[in-house]
Short mmCIF file of C-alpha atoms and ligand atoms in Angstrom, two decimals:
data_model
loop_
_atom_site.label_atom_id
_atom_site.label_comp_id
_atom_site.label_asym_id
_atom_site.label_seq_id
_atom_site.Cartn_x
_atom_site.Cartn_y
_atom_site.Cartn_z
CA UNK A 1 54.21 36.01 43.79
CA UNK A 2 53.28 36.10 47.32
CA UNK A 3 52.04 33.24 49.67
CA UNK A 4 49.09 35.04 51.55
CA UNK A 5 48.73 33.19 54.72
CA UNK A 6 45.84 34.18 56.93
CA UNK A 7 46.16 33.72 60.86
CA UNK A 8 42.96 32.66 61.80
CA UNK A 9 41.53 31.18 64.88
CA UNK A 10 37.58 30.94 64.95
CA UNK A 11 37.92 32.28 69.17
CA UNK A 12 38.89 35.81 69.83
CA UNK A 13 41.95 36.73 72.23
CA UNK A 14 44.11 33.53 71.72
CA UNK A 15 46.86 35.23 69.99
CA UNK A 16 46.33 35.89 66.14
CA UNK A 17 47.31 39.56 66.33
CA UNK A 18 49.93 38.76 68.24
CA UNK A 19 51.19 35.97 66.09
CA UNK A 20 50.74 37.84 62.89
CA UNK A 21 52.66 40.86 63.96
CA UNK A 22 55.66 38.53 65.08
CA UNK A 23 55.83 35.83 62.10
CA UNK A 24 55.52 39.05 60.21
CA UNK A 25 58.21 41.07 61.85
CA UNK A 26 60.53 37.72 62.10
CA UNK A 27 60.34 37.02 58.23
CA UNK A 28 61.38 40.90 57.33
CA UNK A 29 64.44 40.31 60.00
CA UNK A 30 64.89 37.08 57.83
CA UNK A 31 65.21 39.39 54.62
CA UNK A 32 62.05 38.57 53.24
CA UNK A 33 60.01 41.07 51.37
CA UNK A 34 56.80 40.98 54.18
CA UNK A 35 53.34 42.97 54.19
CA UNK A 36 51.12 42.36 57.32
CA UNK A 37 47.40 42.88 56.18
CA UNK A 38 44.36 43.58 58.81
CA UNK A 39 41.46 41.89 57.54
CA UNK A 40 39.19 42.89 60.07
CA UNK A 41 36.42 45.28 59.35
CA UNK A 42 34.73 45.03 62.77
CA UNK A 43 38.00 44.64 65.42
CA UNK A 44 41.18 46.01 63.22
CA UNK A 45 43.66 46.07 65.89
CA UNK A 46 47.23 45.45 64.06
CA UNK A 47 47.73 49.52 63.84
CA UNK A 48 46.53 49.86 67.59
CA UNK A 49 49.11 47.35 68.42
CA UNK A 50 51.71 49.26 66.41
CA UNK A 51 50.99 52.48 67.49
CA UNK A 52 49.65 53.62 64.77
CA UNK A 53 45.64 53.93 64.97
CA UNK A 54 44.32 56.81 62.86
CA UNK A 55 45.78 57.04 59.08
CA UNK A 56 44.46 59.15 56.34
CA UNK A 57 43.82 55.85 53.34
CA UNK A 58 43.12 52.32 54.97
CA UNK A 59 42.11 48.98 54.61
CA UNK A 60 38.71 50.06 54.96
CA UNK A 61 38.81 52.88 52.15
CA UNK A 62 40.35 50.29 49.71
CA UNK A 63 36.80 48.27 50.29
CA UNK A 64 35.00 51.26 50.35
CA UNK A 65 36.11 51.70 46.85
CA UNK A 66 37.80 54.68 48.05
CA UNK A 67 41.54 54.12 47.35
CA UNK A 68 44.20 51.58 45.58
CA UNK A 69 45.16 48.93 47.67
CA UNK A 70 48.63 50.18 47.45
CA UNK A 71 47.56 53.63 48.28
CA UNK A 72 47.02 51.82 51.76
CA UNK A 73 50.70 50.41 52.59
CA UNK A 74 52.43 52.03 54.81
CA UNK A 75 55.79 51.67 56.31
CA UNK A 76 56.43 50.77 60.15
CA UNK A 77 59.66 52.47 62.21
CA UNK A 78 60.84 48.61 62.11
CA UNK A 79 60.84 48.34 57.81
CA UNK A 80 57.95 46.34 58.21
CA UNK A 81 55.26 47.28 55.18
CA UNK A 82 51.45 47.26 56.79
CA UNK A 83 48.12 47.49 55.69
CA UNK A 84 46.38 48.78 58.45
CA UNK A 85 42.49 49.18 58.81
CA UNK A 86 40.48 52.09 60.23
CA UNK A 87 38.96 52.44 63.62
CA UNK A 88 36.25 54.33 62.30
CA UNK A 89 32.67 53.46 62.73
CA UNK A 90 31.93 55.31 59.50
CA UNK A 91 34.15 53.76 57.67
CA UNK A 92 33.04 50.42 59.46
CA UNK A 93 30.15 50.52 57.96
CA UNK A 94 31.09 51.81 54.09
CA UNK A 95 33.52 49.03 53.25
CA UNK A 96 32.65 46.03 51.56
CA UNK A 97 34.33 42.60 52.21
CA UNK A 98 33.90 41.46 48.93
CA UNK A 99 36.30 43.48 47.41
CA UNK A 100 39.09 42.15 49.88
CA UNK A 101 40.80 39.14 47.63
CA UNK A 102 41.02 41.59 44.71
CA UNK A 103 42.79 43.97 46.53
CA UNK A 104 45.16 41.49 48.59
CA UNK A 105 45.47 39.75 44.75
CA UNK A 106 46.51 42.99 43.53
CA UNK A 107 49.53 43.21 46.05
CA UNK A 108 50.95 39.88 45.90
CA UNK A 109 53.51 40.44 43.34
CA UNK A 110 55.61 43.33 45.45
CA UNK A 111 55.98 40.71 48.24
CA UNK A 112 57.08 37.52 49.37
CA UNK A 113 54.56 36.78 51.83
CA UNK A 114 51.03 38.43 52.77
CA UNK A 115 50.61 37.96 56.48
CA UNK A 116 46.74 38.28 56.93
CA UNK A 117 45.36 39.12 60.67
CA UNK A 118 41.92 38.09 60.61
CA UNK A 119 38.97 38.93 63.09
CA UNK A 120 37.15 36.33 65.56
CA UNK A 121 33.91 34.36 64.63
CA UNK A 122 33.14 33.03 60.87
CA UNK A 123 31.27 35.80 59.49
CA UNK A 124 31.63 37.74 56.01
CA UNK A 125 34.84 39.39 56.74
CA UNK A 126 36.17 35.89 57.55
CA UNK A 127 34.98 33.90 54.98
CA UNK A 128 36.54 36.85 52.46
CA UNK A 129 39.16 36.61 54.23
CA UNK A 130 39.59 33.33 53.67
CA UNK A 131 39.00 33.29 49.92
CA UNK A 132 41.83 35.89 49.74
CA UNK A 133 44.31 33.79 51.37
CA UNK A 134 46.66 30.90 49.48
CA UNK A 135 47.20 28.84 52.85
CA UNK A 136 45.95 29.19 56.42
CA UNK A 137 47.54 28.90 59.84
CA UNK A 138 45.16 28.38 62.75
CA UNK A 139 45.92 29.79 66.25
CA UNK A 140 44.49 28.06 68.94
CA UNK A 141 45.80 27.98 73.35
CA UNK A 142 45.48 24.49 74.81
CA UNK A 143 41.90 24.18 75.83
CA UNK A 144 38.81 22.54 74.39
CA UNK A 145 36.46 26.18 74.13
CA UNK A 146 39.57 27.38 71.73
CA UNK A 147 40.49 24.21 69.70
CA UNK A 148 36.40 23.72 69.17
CA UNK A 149 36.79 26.67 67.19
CA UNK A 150 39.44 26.20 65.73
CA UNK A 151 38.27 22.91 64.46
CA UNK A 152 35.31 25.02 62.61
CA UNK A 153 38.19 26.73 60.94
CA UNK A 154 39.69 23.54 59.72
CA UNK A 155 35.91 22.35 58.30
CA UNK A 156 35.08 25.50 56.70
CA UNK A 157 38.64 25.76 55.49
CA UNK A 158 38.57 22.26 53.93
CA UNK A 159 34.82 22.83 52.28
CA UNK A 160 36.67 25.72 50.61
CA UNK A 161 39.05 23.65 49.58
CA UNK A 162 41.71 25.75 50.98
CA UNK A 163 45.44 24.62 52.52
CA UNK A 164 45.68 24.57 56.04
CA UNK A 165 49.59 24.70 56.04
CA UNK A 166 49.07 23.80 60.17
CA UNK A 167 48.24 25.02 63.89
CA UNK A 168 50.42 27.56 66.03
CA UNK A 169 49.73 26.68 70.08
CA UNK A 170 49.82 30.09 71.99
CA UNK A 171 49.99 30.91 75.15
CA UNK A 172 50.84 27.15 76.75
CA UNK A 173 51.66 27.42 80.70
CA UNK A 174 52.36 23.71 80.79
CA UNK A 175 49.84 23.21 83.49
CA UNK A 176 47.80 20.09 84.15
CA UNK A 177 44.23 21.42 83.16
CA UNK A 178 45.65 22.09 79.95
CA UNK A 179 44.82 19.87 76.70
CA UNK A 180 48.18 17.74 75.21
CA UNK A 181 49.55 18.89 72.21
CA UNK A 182 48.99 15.41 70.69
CA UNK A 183 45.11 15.14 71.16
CA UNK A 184 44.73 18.69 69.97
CA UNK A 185 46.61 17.28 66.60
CA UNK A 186 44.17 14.30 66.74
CA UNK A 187 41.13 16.65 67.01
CA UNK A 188 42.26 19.32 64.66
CA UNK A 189 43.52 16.67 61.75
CA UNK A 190 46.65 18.90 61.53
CA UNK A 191 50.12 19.41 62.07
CA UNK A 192 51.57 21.64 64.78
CA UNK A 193 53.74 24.08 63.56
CA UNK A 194 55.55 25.54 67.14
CA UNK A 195 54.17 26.25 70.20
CA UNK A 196 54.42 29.84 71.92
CA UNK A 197 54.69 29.64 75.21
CA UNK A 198 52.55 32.63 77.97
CA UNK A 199 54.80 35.23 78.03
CA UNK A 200 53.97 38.64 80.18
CA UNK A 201 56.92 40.09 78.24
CA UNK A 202 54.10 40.11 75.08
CA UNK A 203 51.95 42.39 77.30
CA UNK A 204 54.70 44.41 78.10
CA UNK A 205 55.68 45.14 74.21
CA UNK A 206 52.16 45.60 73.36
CA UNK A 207 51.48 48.83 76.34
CA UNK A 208 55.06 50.06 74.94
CA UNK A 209 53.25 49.39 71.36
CA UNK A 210 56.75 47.43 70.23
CA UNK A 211 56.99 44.16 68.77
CA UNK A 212 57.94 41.46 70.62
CA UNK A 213 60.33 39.74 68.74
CA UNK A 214 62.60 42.95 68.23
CA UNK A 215 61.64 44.43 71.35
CA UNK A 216 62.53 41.36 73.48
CA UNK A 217 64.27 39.19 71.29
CA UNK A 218 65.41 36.52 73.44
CA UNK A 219 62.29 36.26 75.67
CA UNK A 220 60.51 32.52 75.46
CA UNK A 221 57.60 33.58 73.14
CA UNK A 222 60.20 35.61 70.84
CA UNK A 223 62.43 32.88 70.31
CA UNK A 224 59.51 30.83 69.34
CA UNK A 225 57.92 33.16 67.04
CA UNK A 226 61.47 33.50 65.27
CA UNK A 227 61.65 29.34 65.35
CA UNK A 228 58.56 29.41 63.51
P1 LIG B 301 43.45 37.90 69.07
O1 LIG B 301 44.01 38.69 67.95
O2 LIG B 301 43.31 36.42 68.75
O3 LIG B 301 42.19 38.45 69.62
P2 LIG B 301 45.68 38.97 70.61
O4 LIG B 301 46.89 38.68 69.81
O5 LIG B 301 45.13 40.34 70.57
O6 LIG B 301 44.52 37.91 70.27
O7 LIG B 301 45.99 38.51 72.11
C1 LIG B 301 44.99 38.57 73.11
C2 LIG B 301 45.63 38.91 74.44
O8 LIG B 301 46.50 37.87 74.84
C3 LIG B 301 46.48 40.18 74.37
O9 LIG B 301 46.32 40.87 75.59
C4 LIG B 301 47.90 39.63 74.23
O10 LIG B 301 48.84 40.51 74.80
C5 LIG B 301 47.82 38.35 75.03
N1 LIG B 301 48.73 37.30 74.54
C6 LIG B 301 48.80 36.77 73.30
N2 LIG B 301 49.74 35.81 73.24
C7 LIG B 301 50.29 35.72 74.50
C8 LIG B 301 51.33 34.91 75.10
N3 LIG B 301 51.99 33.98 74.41
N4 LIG B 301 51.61 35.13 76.41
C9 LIG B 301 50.94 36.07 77.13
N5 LIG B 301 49.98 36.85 76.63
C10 LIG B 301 49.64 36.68 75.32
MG1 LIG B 302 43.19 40.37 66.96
#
């Protein structure tokens, strides 16, 4: 049985596609049997990222009640199995979240670990988002606007009584105005998992749609994602 982990952050932009493609990615390299799952009804963006942005059966037709949740996988050029959603603003508006932990339930035996990329904010999608997952891993850069959400994350997370395995740092550039790693710990109650430093080689895998850590596998933020 899988451990579904979502990537969750609370703020928008800080990194969770990012870091779900590349713990995703890493884990397969590791041998693992991996699927990456896009959560987000509103903002998919994993099969923009990976260069793959219209497909016939998606996340969104599985909670449409349109298709089996397996009918959805598909496989990446890397080996790397993905559930993307549609960019559709039809099929925005037909699928349900509800029927989201079902579906990711009904996939966790074929895998080792889920990987769920999750949209920005606390609404619906979220919070099924959240139900669906076993443990969650919050994403947050080193400033107050981004760890204030992600502290939300860590409250709603505990009065679901779900695991918050611990936080991933992103995009640290080690400069003075930034917050220390230790008081976002204190604030957030959690452990730090890794830290991934700013990288411009992640902007320059995502406008060649590759992933980072195969693409540029010894650049800072790879190394790190791999680490993790
Ligand atoms: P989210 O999914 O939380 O909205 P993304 O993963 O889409 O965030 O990242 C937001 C933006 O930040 C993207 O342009 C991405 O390329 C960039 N980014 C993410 N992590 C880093 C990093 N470590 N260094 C530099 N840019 C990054
Ligand atoms: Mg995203």
């Amino acid at each position: 049985m899988a451990r579904t982990i979502l990537i969750i952050s609370g703020k928008g932009g800080v990194g969770k596609t990012t870091t779900a493609i590349n713990l995703a990615s890493a884990l397969h390299d590791l041998g693992k049997e991996v699927l990456l799952v896009d959560s987000s009804i509103s903002t998919p963006d994993v099969g923009i990222h990976l260069g793959a942005p219209i497909i016939p059966v998606s996340f969104h037709h599985v909670l449409a009640g349109r298709a089996r949740a397996k009918d959805a996988v598909y496989m990446h050029s890397s080996g790397l199995r993905i559930l993307p959603g549609s960019i559709s603003l039809q099929d925005m508006k037909r699928a349900r979240p509800e029927g989201m932990k079902r579906a990711i339930d009904s996939l966790r035996r074929s895998s080792d670990f889920i990987i769920i990329d999750s949209t920005a904010g606390f609404g619906k999608e979220t919070l099924h988002a959240m139900e669906s997952a076993s443990e969650l891993i919050i994403i947050t850069n080193p400033e107050l606007p981004s760890v204030t959400n992600a502290l939300k994350a860590v409250k709603i997370a505990e009065s679901m009584g779900k695991a918050v395995t611990g936080v991933i740092v992103t995009r640290q550039r080690g400069d003075k105005t930034e917050m220390s790693l230790r008081d976002i710990e204190e604030m957030l109650e959690s452990r730090i998992l890794g830290v991934v430093p700013e990288d411009s080689k992640i902007k320059e895998a995502t406008a060649a749609k590759d992933i980072l850590v195969q693409a540029h596998s010894r650049s800072k933020a790879a190394r790190a994602y791999k680490e993790l």
